[in-house]
């Protein structure tokens, strides 16, 4: 049945400007936007049910393009360490606990509930090496009605014994999940694929032998599945990769040699130090970047060159990267990303800092493109949306764009009054 929602509608069709419909209407049928207009008559939807949100804002929902769900218990802990010691001393011990499915379910329910609070309706997620716990996370996303690409992590070196899985076991576990969640039908060709799907997830080159990387690449190719991992996050990590993969021209080339760098849709987190031949290879292969500003600061990794990436035509999304990052609120990621770009502007005035429309477009339409037609209110896009009641935040004379800006900077979950994913309102997930 067709529904029409009336509100103040804002979205970014292009990165350099907002589309704004004051007291506008958006028509949705079977979870898909069929039109947006300033008046009801223009939509040819006179017989549709009209839901009037009054003076509230209606915007696309958030997408978290890089997050480690099992690290939620460590959120805000050990922020005085760099990447590699942080992994060894805190992250790996916490992830080992996910051998216990009951513990995993308890933590994962808390994680999903927090994502729901902040209006994150789609995510690209790392789980752990544990097949049963990964299955539970995927089931919880299905139960909640939220979209996710969930990866059972692959690693078999430079990690604790309890997280080390041999190649055959890693591939067998992934194939179980692929079969159970019908991933042989490529999500990038189907109009409305399942909201929850597997994604091939080698943790990063230092934790995977060449044999495991090769097997992951073959698995992605066989089932036409997307790939996620980490790239050029930390200078010590990059030097380590150069030692482990001396035949590779760059960190990105190490993935490319194993079929894990754009041979199927690929997203790489961080890319703080990506430049030169690595950047060219990313552009050539269509690899997306998940920019994680809080994590890059917390782990002393550096400042990702987002303006350079954007100008080079690289697709970009934003990631919370819990728990290297400390905040699951994706609206805060917009603010942090703008602030990072302003710091870079102070170093090089030739590169303009990010505008609000650019970062909103990155967080919605650009990020959403990894899931298909997600992140905009253009006809044919899936209706992922948030309704914002910002009445406690703004003087009446503010423009709609300034009202949205104010919410992004100083608002919180209390102002998000409705959340939609693929046209269905998402109710508050259960927590225990």
Short mmCIF file of C-alpha atoms in Angstrom, two decimals:
data_model
loop_
_atom_site.label_atom_id
_atom_site.label_comp_id
_atom_site.label_asym_id
_atom_site.label_seq_id
_atom_site.Cartn_x
_atom_site.Cartn_y
_atom_site.Cartn_z
CA UNK A 1 0.00 0.00 0.00
CA UNK A 2 1.25 3.47 -0.85
CA UNK A 3 1.88 5.84 2.05
CA UNK A 4 2.66 9.52 2.00
CA UNK A 5 4.65 11.22 4.76
CA UNK A 6 4.35 14.96 5.30
CA UNK A 7 7.15 16.86 7.08
CA UNK A 8 10.04 19.22 6.45
CA UNK A 9 12.11 17.01 4.14
CA UNK A 10 15.89 17.37 3.72
CA UNK A 11 18.33 15.13 1.81
CA UNK A 12 21.40 15.42 -0.42
CA UNK A 13 20.92 14.31 -4.01
CA UNK A 14 24.28 15.94 -4.80
CA UNK A 15 27.12 16.55 -2.37
CA UNK A 16 27.21 20.31 -2.80
CA UNK A 17 23.66 21.15 -1.71
CA UNK A 18 20.63 20.05 0.27
CA UNK A 19 17.27 19.33 -1.31
CA UNK A 20 14.76 21.03 1.00
CA UNK A 21 10.97 20.63 0.93
CA UNK A 22 9.29 22.76 3.55
CA UNK A 23 6.01 21.07 4.48
CA UNK A 24 6.80 18.57 1.74
CA UNK A 25 5.44 15.15 0.88
CA UNK A 26 7.22 11.87 0.17
CA UNK A 27 5.37 8.88 -1.30
CA UNK A 28 6.53 5.36 -0.43
CA UNK A 29 5.29 2.06 -1.82
CA UNK A 30 6.58 -1.39 -0.80
CA UNK A 31 9.44 0.30 1.03
CA UNK A 32 10.58 2.27 -2.04
CA UNK A 33 10.36 6.03 -2.58
CA UNK A 34 8.13 6.77 -5.56
CA UNK A 35 8.24 10.56 -5.36
CA UNK A 36 8.88 13.66 -3.32
CA UNK A 37 7.12 16.97 -3.88
CA UNK A 38 6.00 20.24 -2.35
CA UNK A 39 2.32 19.34 -2.70
CA UNK A 40 0.27 16.19 -2.56
CA UNK A 41 -1.29 16.62 -5.99
CA UNK A 42 2.11 16.43 -7.69
CA UNK A 43 2.57 12.87 -6.36
CA UNK A 44 -0.68 11.55 -7.84
CA UNK A 45 -1.31 9.86 -4.51
CA UNK A 46 -4.66 11.26 -3.44
CA UNK A 47 -5.88 7.82 -2.33
CA UNK A 48 -2.77 7.05 -0.25
CA UNK A 49 -2.67 7.10 3.53
CA UNK A 50 -1.12 10.39 4.63
CA UNK A 51 0.95 10.50 7.83
CA UNK A 52 1.52 14.08 8.92
CA UNK A 53 4.61 14.68 11.07
CA UNK A 54 3.81 18.36 11.42
CA UNK A 55 6.78 20.64 12.08
CA UNK A 56 9.29 17.77 12.37
CA UNK A 57 12.27 17.10 10.10
CA UNK A 58 12.37 14.03 7.86
CA UNK A 59 15.88 12.96 6.79
CA UNK A 60 17.64 9.81 5.52
CA UNK A 61 18.76 7.38 8.24
CA UNK A 62 22.37 6.90 9.25
CA UNK A 63 24.76 4.22 7.98
CA UNK A 64 27.71 2.92 10.05
CA UNK A 65 30.18 1.63 7.49
CA UNK A 66 32.75 0.18 9.90
CA UNK A 67 31.99 -1.12 13.37
CA UNK A 68 33.21 -4.00 15.55
CA UNK A 69 30.09 -5.20 17.35
CA UNK A 70 31.93 -7.46 19.87
CA UNK A 71 34.02 -4.54 21.09
CA UNK A 72 31.07 -2.63 22.53
CA UNK A 73 32.00 -3.67 26.10
CA UNK A 74 35.41 -1.97 25.64
CA UNK A 75 33.93 1.30 24.42
CA UNK A 76 35.93 4.18 25.88
CA UNK A 77 38.60 1.91 27.41
CA UNK A 78 42.41 1.93 26.81
CA UNK A 79 42.32 5.08 24.72
CA UNK A 80 45.95 5.83 25.65
CA UNK A 81 47.33 3.06 23.42
CA UNK A 82 48.18 2.87 19.73
CA UNK A 83 46.61 0.30 17.43
CA UNK A 84 48.78 -2.80 17.81
CA UNK A 85 49.19 -2.87 21.62
CA UNK A 86 45.51 -1.94 21.96
CA UNK A 87 44.57 -5.01 19.90
CA UNK A 88 46.80 -7.40 21.82
CA UNK A 89 46.00 -6.22 25.34
CA UNK A 90 42.32 -5.33 25.18
CA UNK A 91 40.53 -6.14 21.94
CA UNK A 92 41.56 -9.75 21.40
CA UNK A 93 40.85 -10.81 25.02
CA UNK A 94 37.35 -9.31 24.80
CA UNK A 95 36.61 -10.95 21.45
CA UNK A 96 37.67 -14.34 22.85
CA UNK A 97 34.67 -14.18 25.21
CA UNK A 98 32.36 -14.56 22.20
CA UNK A 99 32.97 -18.29 22.15
CA UNK A 100 30.10 -18.16 24.67
CA UNK A 101 26.95 -17.51 22.63
CA UNK A 102 24.98 -16.38 25.68
CA UNK A 103 27.55 -13.71 26.43
CA UNK A 104 27.54 -12.75 22.76
CA UNK A 105 23.77 -12.36 22.67
CA UNK A 106 23.73 -10.18 25.77
CA UNK A 107 26.39 -7.85 24.39
CA UNK A 108 25.02 -7.82 20.87
CA UNK A 109 21.53 -6.87 22.07
CA UNK A 110 23.01 -3.88 23.89
CA UNK A 111 24.95 -2.96 20.78
CA UNK A 112 21.91 -3.08 18.46
CA UNK A 113 19.81 -1.14 20.93
CA UNK A 114 22.37 1.67 20.97
CA UNK A 115 22.52 1.74 17.18
CA UNK A 116 18.73 1.97 17.09
CA UNK A 117 18.74 4.84 19.60
CA UNK A 118 21.03 6.90 17.37
CA UNK A 119 19.14 6.17 14.15
CA UNK A 120 21.65 3.85 12.48
CA UNK A 121 19.55 1.64 10.21
CA UNK A 122 22.34 0.04 8.12
CA UNK A 123 25.76 -1.19 9.18
CA UNK A 124 28.85 -2.95 7.88
CA UNK A 125 29.90 -5.07 10.84
CA UNK A 126 32.80 -7.17 12.07
CA UNK A 127 31.82 -9.96 14.44
CA UNK A 128 34.44 -12.47 15.68
CA UNK A 129 35.88 -15.75 14.40
CA UNK A 130 33.02 -17.63 16.12
CA UNK A 131 30.43 -18.96 13.67
CA UNK A 132 27.65 -19.46 16.25
CA UNK A 133 27.99 -15.99 17.73
CA UNK A 134 28.12 -14.44 14.26
CA UNK A 135 24.92 -16.26 13.38
CA UNK A 136 23.30 -14.89 16.54
CA UNK A 137 24.27 -11.33 15.60
CA UNK A 138 22.77 -11.74 12.14
CA UNK A 139 19.58 -13.17 13.64
CA UNK A 140 19.30 -10.23 16.02
CA UNK A 141 19.58 -7.78 13.12
CA UNK A 142 16.83 -9.70 11.33
CA UNK A 143 14.68 -9.65 14.46
CA UNK A 144 15.17 -5.89 14.80
CA UNK A 145 14.41 -5.15 11.14
CA UNK A 146 17.68 -3.27 10.68
CA UNK A 147 20.02 -3.77 7.72
CA UNK A 148 23.54 -5.15 8.07
CA UNK A 149 26.39 -6.79 6.25
CA UNK A 150 27.90 -8.98 8.96
CA UNK A 151 31.33 -10.56 8.68
CA UNK A 152 32.65 -13.61 10.47
CA UNK A 153 36.24 -12.52 11.03
CA UNK A 154 39.04 -14.56 9.45
CA UNK A 155 42.47 -14.68 11.09
CA UNK A 156 45.07 -17.36 11.61
CA UNK A 157 48.32 -15.66 12.68
CA UNK A 158 49.57 -12.98 15.06
CA UNK A 159 46.62 -13.41 17.36
CA UNK A 160 45.81 -15.41 20.54
CA UNK A 161 45.38 -19.16 20.12
CA UNK A 162 41.69 -18.96 21.07
CA UNK A 163 41.06 -16.62 18.12
CA UNK A 164 43.26 -18.46 15.64
CA UNK A 165 41.29 -20.54 13.12
CA UNK A 166 42.83 -22.65 10.39
CA UNK A 167 41.94 -21.99 6.78
CA UNK A 168 39.56 -24.92 6.33
CA UNK A 169 37.61 -24.09 9.49
CA UNK A 170 37.39 -20.41 8.56
CA UNK A 171 36.00 -21.18 5.12
CA UNK A 172 33.62 -23.86 6.41
CA UNK A 173 32.17 -21.48 8.99
CA UNK A 174 31.65 -18.78 6.40
CA UNK A 175 29.99 -21.17 4.00
CA UNK A 176 27.56 -22.27 6.70
CA UNK A 177 26.45 -18.67 7.20
CA UNK A 178 26.35 -17.98 3.46
CA UNK A 179 24.05 -20.95 2.93
CA UNK A 180 21.80 -20.05 5.86
CA UNK A 181 21.37 -16.43 4.83
CA UNK A 182 20.87 -17.05 1.10
CA UNK A 183 23.85 -14.99 0.03
CA UNK A 184 24.33 -16.77 -3.32
CA UNK A 185 21.81 -14.30 -4.76
CA UNK A 186 24.01 -11.24 -5.08
CA UNK A 187 22.66 -8.29 -3.13
CA UNK A 188 24.09 -5.95 -5.72
CA UNK A 189 21.88 -7.34 -8.50
CA UNK A 190 18.63 -7.96 -6.65
CA UNK A 191 16.22 -5.04 -6.29
CA UNK A 192 15.29 -5.84 -2.69
CA UNK A 193 17.76 -8.37 -1.27
CA UNK A 194 17.60 -9.57 2.34
CA UNK A 195 18.42 -6.82 4.81
CA UNK A 196 20.99 -9.00 6.58
CA UNK A 197 23.76 -10.60 4.56
CA UNK A 198 27.28 -12.01 5.04
CA UNK A 199 30.39 -10.10 4.01
CA UNK A 200 33.85 -11.65 3.62
CA UNK A 201 36.04 -10.30 6.44
CA UNK A 202 39.78 -10.96 6.65
CA UNK A 203 40.66 -8.90 9.72
CA UNK A 204 43.75 -7.36 8.17
CA UNK A 205 46.85 -8.61 6.38
CA UNK A 206 49.00 -9.11 9.52
CA UNK A 207 46.44 -11.53 11.00
CA UNK A 208 45.96 -13.61 7.83
CA UNK A 209 48.44 -15.89 6.08
CA UNK A 210 48.62 -15.77 2.28
CA UNK A 211 46.68 -19.05 2.22
CA UNK A 212 43.82 -17.55 4.21
CA UNK A 213 43.76 -14.34 2.18
CA UNK A 214 43.64 -16.38 -1.03
CA UNK A 215 40.80 -18.52 0.33
CA UNK A 216 38.83 -15.41 1.35
CA UNK A 217 39.24 -13.96 -2.14
CA UNK A 218 38.05 -17.20 -3.70
CA UNK A 219 35.05 -17.28 -1.36
CA UNK A 220 34.06 -13.72 -2.28
CA UNK A 221 34.33 -14.55 -5.98
CA UNK A 222 32.44 -17.85 -5.70
CA UNK A 223 29.45 -16.36 -3.90
CA UNK A 224 29.70 -12.81 -5.35
CA UNK A 225 29.98 -11.41 -1.84
CA UNK A 226 31.33 -8.03 -0.74
CA UNK A 227 34.56 -7.69 1.22
CA UNK A 228 35.59 -5.56 4.20
CA UNK A 229 38.90 -5.07 6.00
CA UNK A 230 41.36 -2.44 7.25
CA UNK A 231 43.83 -0.46 5.16
CA UNK A 232 46.71 1.89 5.91
CA UNK A 233 45.47 2.81 9.36
CA UNK A 234 48.74 3.12 11.26
CA UNK A 235 52.35 3.60 10.17
CA UNK A 236 53.60 0.67 12.27
CA UNK A 237 50.94 -1.54 10.72
CA UNK A 238 51.92 -0.46 7.19
CA UNK A 239 55.58 -1.28 7.88
CA UNK A 240 54.54 -4.68 9.22
CA UNK A 241 52.52 -5.42 6.06
CA UNK A 242 55.54 -4.50 3.93
CA UNK A 243 57.58 -7.11 5.81
CA UNK A 244 54.89 -9.78 5.52
CA UNK A 245 54.06 -9.11 1.85
CA UNK A 246 57.34 -7.98 0.22
CA UNK A 247 56.05 -8.69 -3.28
CA UNK A 248 53.21 -6.18 -2.90
CA UNK A 249 53.62 -2.62 -4.13
CA UNK A 250 51.45 -1.24 -1.33
CA UNK A 251 49.15 -2.37 1.49
CA UNK A 252 46.22 -2.17 -0.92
CA UNK A 253 48.10 -4.20 -3.50
CA UNK A 254 48.50 -6.97 -0.92
CA UNK A 255 44.72 -7.34 -0.82
CA UNK A 256 44.47 -6.94 -4.58
CA UNK A 257 46.80 -9.86 -5.22
CA UNK A 258 44.36 -12.13 -3.39
CA UNK A 259 41.16 -10.86 -5.02
CA UNK A 260 40.10 -8.73 -2.05
CA UNK A 261 40.32 -5.21 -3.46
CA UNK A 262 37.36 -4.40 -5.65
CA UNK A 263 36.98 -7.70 -7.49
CA UNK A 264 33.66 -7.73 -5.64
CA UNK A 265 32.27 -4.63 -3.86
CA UNK A 266 34.87 -3.73 -1.23
CA UNK A 267 35.04 -1.32 1.67
CA UNK A 268 38.28 -0.58 3.49
CA UNK A 269 38.36 1.20 6.83
CA UNK A 270 40.62 4.15 7.65
CA UNK A 271 42.98 4.79 4.68
CA UNK A 272 44.74 7.40 6.80
CA UNK A 273 47.99 7.08 4.85
CA UNK A 274 46.59 6.15 1.44
CA UNK A 275 48.24 8.00 -1.44
CA UNK A 276 50.12 7.44 -4.69
CA UNK A 277 49.79 4.03 -6.32
CA UNK A 278 47.52 2.74 -3.55
CA UNK A 279 45.08 5.59 -4.14
CA UNK A 280 45.16 5.00 -7.89
CA UNK A 281 44.47 1.30 -7.39
CA UNK A 282 41.53 2.10 -5.12
CA UNK A 283 40.10 4.44 -7.72
CA UNK A 284 40.61 1.95 -10.54
CA UNK A 285 38.97 -0.89 -8.58
CA UNK A 286 36.13 1.15 -7.11
CA UNK A 287 37.06 0.47 -3.49
CA UNK A 288 35.06 2.44 -0.90
CA UNK A 289 36.61 4.05 2.19
CA UNK A 290 35.06 3.96 5.67
CA UNK A 291 36.35 7.12 7.36
CA UNK A 292 36.57 6.67 11.14
CA UNK A 293 37.66 10.01 12.63
CA UNK A 294 37.33 9.23 16.36
CA UNK A 295 39.24 5.97 16.07
CA UNK A 296 42.02 7.61 14.08
CA UNK A 297 42.46 10.19 16.84
CA UNK A 298 42.06 7.80 19.78
CA UNK A 299 44.65 5.33 18.47
CA UNK A 300 47.03 8.04 17.27
CA UNK A 301 46.73 6.85 13.68
CA UNK A 302 46.49 10.25 12.02
CA UNK A 303 43.99 12.21 9.93
CA UNK A 304 42.56 10.55 6.83
CA UNK A 305 42.87 12.76 3.70
CA UNK A 306 39.13 12.78 3.02
CA UNK A 307 39.24 15.86 0.76
CA UNK A 308 41.92 14.20 -1.39
CA UNK A 309 39.91 10.99 -1.54
CA UNK A 310 36.71 12.84 -2.40
CA UNK A 311 38.42 14.90 -5.10
CA UNK A 312 39.91 11.70 -6.55
CA UNK A 313 36.41 10.26 -7.00
CA UNK A 314 36.70 7.66 -4.24
CA UNK A 315 33.41 6.68 -2.62
CA UNK A 316 33.43 7.38 1.12
CA UNK A 317 31.23 6.53 4.09
CA UNK A 318 31.61 7.11 7.81
CA UNK A 319 32.31 4.51 10.49
CA UNK A 320 32.14 4.59 14.28
CA UNK A 321 34.81 1.87 14.54
CA UNK A 322 33.77 0.88 18.03
CA UNK A 323 35.81 0.43 20.11
CA UNK A 324 38.81 2.17 18.59
CA UNK A 325 36.22 4.90 18.27
CA UNK A 326 34.35 5.75 21.44
CA UNK A 327 30.96 6.88 20.08
CA UNK A 328 28.19 4.95 18.28
CA UNK A 329 26.27 8.14 17.47
CA UNK A 330 26.82 8.54 13.72
CA UNK A 331 25.65 12.15 13.79
CA UNK A 332 28.69 12.84 15.95
CA UNK A 333 30.83 11.26 13.21
CA UNK A 334 29.63 13.98 10.83
CA UNK A 335 30.83 16.62 13.29
CA UNK A 336 34.16 14.89 13.96
CA UNK A 337 34.79 14.45 10.23
CA UNK A 338 34.21 18.15 9.61
CA UNK A 339 36.54 19.02 12.49
CA UNK A 340 39.28 16.74 11.14
CA UNK A 341 38.99 18.38 7.74
CA UNK A 342 39.27 21.83 9.36
CA UNK A 343 42.48 20.80 11.09
CA UNK A 344 43.84 19.67 7.73
CA UNK A 345 42.74 22.98 6.19
CA UNK A 346 44.92 24.77 8.74
CA UNK A 347 47.88 22.73 7.50
CA UNK A 348 47.12 23.23 3.82
CA UNK A 349 44.83 26.07 2.76
CA UNK A 350 44.74 24.66 -0.77
CA UNK A 351 42.33 21.97 0.45
CA UNK A 352 38.91 23.25 1.55
CA UNK A 353 37.37 21.72 4.64
CA UNK A 354 34.21 19.65 4.34
CA UNK A 355 30.87 21.42 4.25
CA UNK A 356 27.76 20.21 6.02
CA UNK A 357 26.11 19.13 2.77
CA UNK A 358 29.23 17.20 1.70
CA UNK A 359 29.53 15.27 4.95
CA UNK A 360 25.78 14.61 5.09
CA UNK A 361 25.96 13.25 1.53
CA UNK A 362 28.94 11.08 2.52
CA UNK A 363 27.04 9.69 5.52
CA UNK A 364 23.82 9.01 3.62
CA UNK A 365 23.84 8.67 -0.17
CA UNK A 366 27.51 7.84 -0.65
CA UNK A 367 27.60 5.35 2.23
CA UNK A 368 24.22 3.93 1.32
CA UNK A 369 25.39 3.09 -2.20
CA UNK A 370 27.26 0.11 -0.72
CA UNK A 371 23.86 -1.44 0.14
CA UNK A 372 22.22 -0.56 -3.17
CA UNK A 373 19.88 2.39 -3.65
CA UNK A 374 19.94 3.61 -0.06
CA UNK A 375 20.55 6.99 1.55
CA UNK A 376 18.47 9.40 -0.50
CA UNK A 377 14.81 10.24 -1.09
CA UNK A 378 15.04 10.09 -4.86
CA UNK A 379 12.52 7.83 -6.65
CA UNK A 380 13.66 4.21 -6.58
CA UNK A 381 15.56 4.53 -3.31
CA UNK A 382 14.71 2.40 -0.30
CA UNK A 383 12.98 4.44 2.38
CA UNK A 384 15.45 4.51 5.27
CA UNK A 385 14.45 7.56 7.27
CA UNK A 386 14.43 9.35 10.61
CA UNK A 387 11.84 11.77 11.96
CA UNK A 388 13.43 14.46 14.13
CA UNK A 389 11.48 16.47 16.69
CA UNK A 390 13.91 19.31 17.33
CA UNK A 391 11.38 21.61 19.00
CA UNK A 392 13.49 21.89 22.16
CA UNK A 393 16.60 22.90 20.19
CA UNK A 394 15.78 25.77 17.90
CA UNK A 395 14.36 29.32 17.86
CA UNK A 396 11.53 29.62 15.37
CA UNK A 397 13.47 31.91 13.03
CA UNK A 398 16.07 29.26 12.13
CA UNK A 399 16.04 27.91 8.56
CA UNK A 400 15.36 24.21 8.04
CA UNK A 401 19.00 23.62 7.12
CA UNK A 402 20.16 25.37 10.29
CA UNK A 403 17.71 23.32 12.32
CA UNK A 404 19.26 20.14 10.87
CA UNK A 405 22.77 21.46 11.52
CA UNK A 406 21.89 22.26 15.12
CA UNK A 407 20.47 18.78 15.66
CA UNK A 408 23.60 17.19 14.18
CA UNK A 409 25.86 19.19 16.50
CA UNK A 410 23.91 19.28 19.77
CA UNK A 411 20.96 16.91 19.45
CA UNK A 412 20.74 13.33 20.65
CA UNK A 413 18.56 10.22 20.48
CA UNK A 414 15.72 11.90 22.40
CA UNK A 415 14.90 13.97 19.32
CA UNK A 416 14.60 10.91 17.03
CA UNK A 417 10.93 9.97 17.29
CA UNK A 418 10.51 7.55 14.35
CA UNK A 419 12.97 5.28 12.56
CA UNK A 420 12.33 3.53 9.24
CA UNK A 421 14.31 0.87 7.38
CA UNK A 422 13.13 -0.10 3.92
CA UNK A 423 9.78 1.50 4.58
CA UNK A 424 8.99 -0.27 7.84
CA UNK A 425 9.06 1.54 11.16
CA UNK A 426 11.69 -0.06 13.39
CA UNK A 427 10.53 -0.51 16.96
CA UNK A 428 12.88 -0.48 19.96
CA UNK A 429 14.89 -3.74 20.06
CA UNK A 430 14.75 -5.92 23.13
CA UNK A 431 17.62 -5.79 25.62
CA UNK A 432 18.38 -8.11 28.51
#
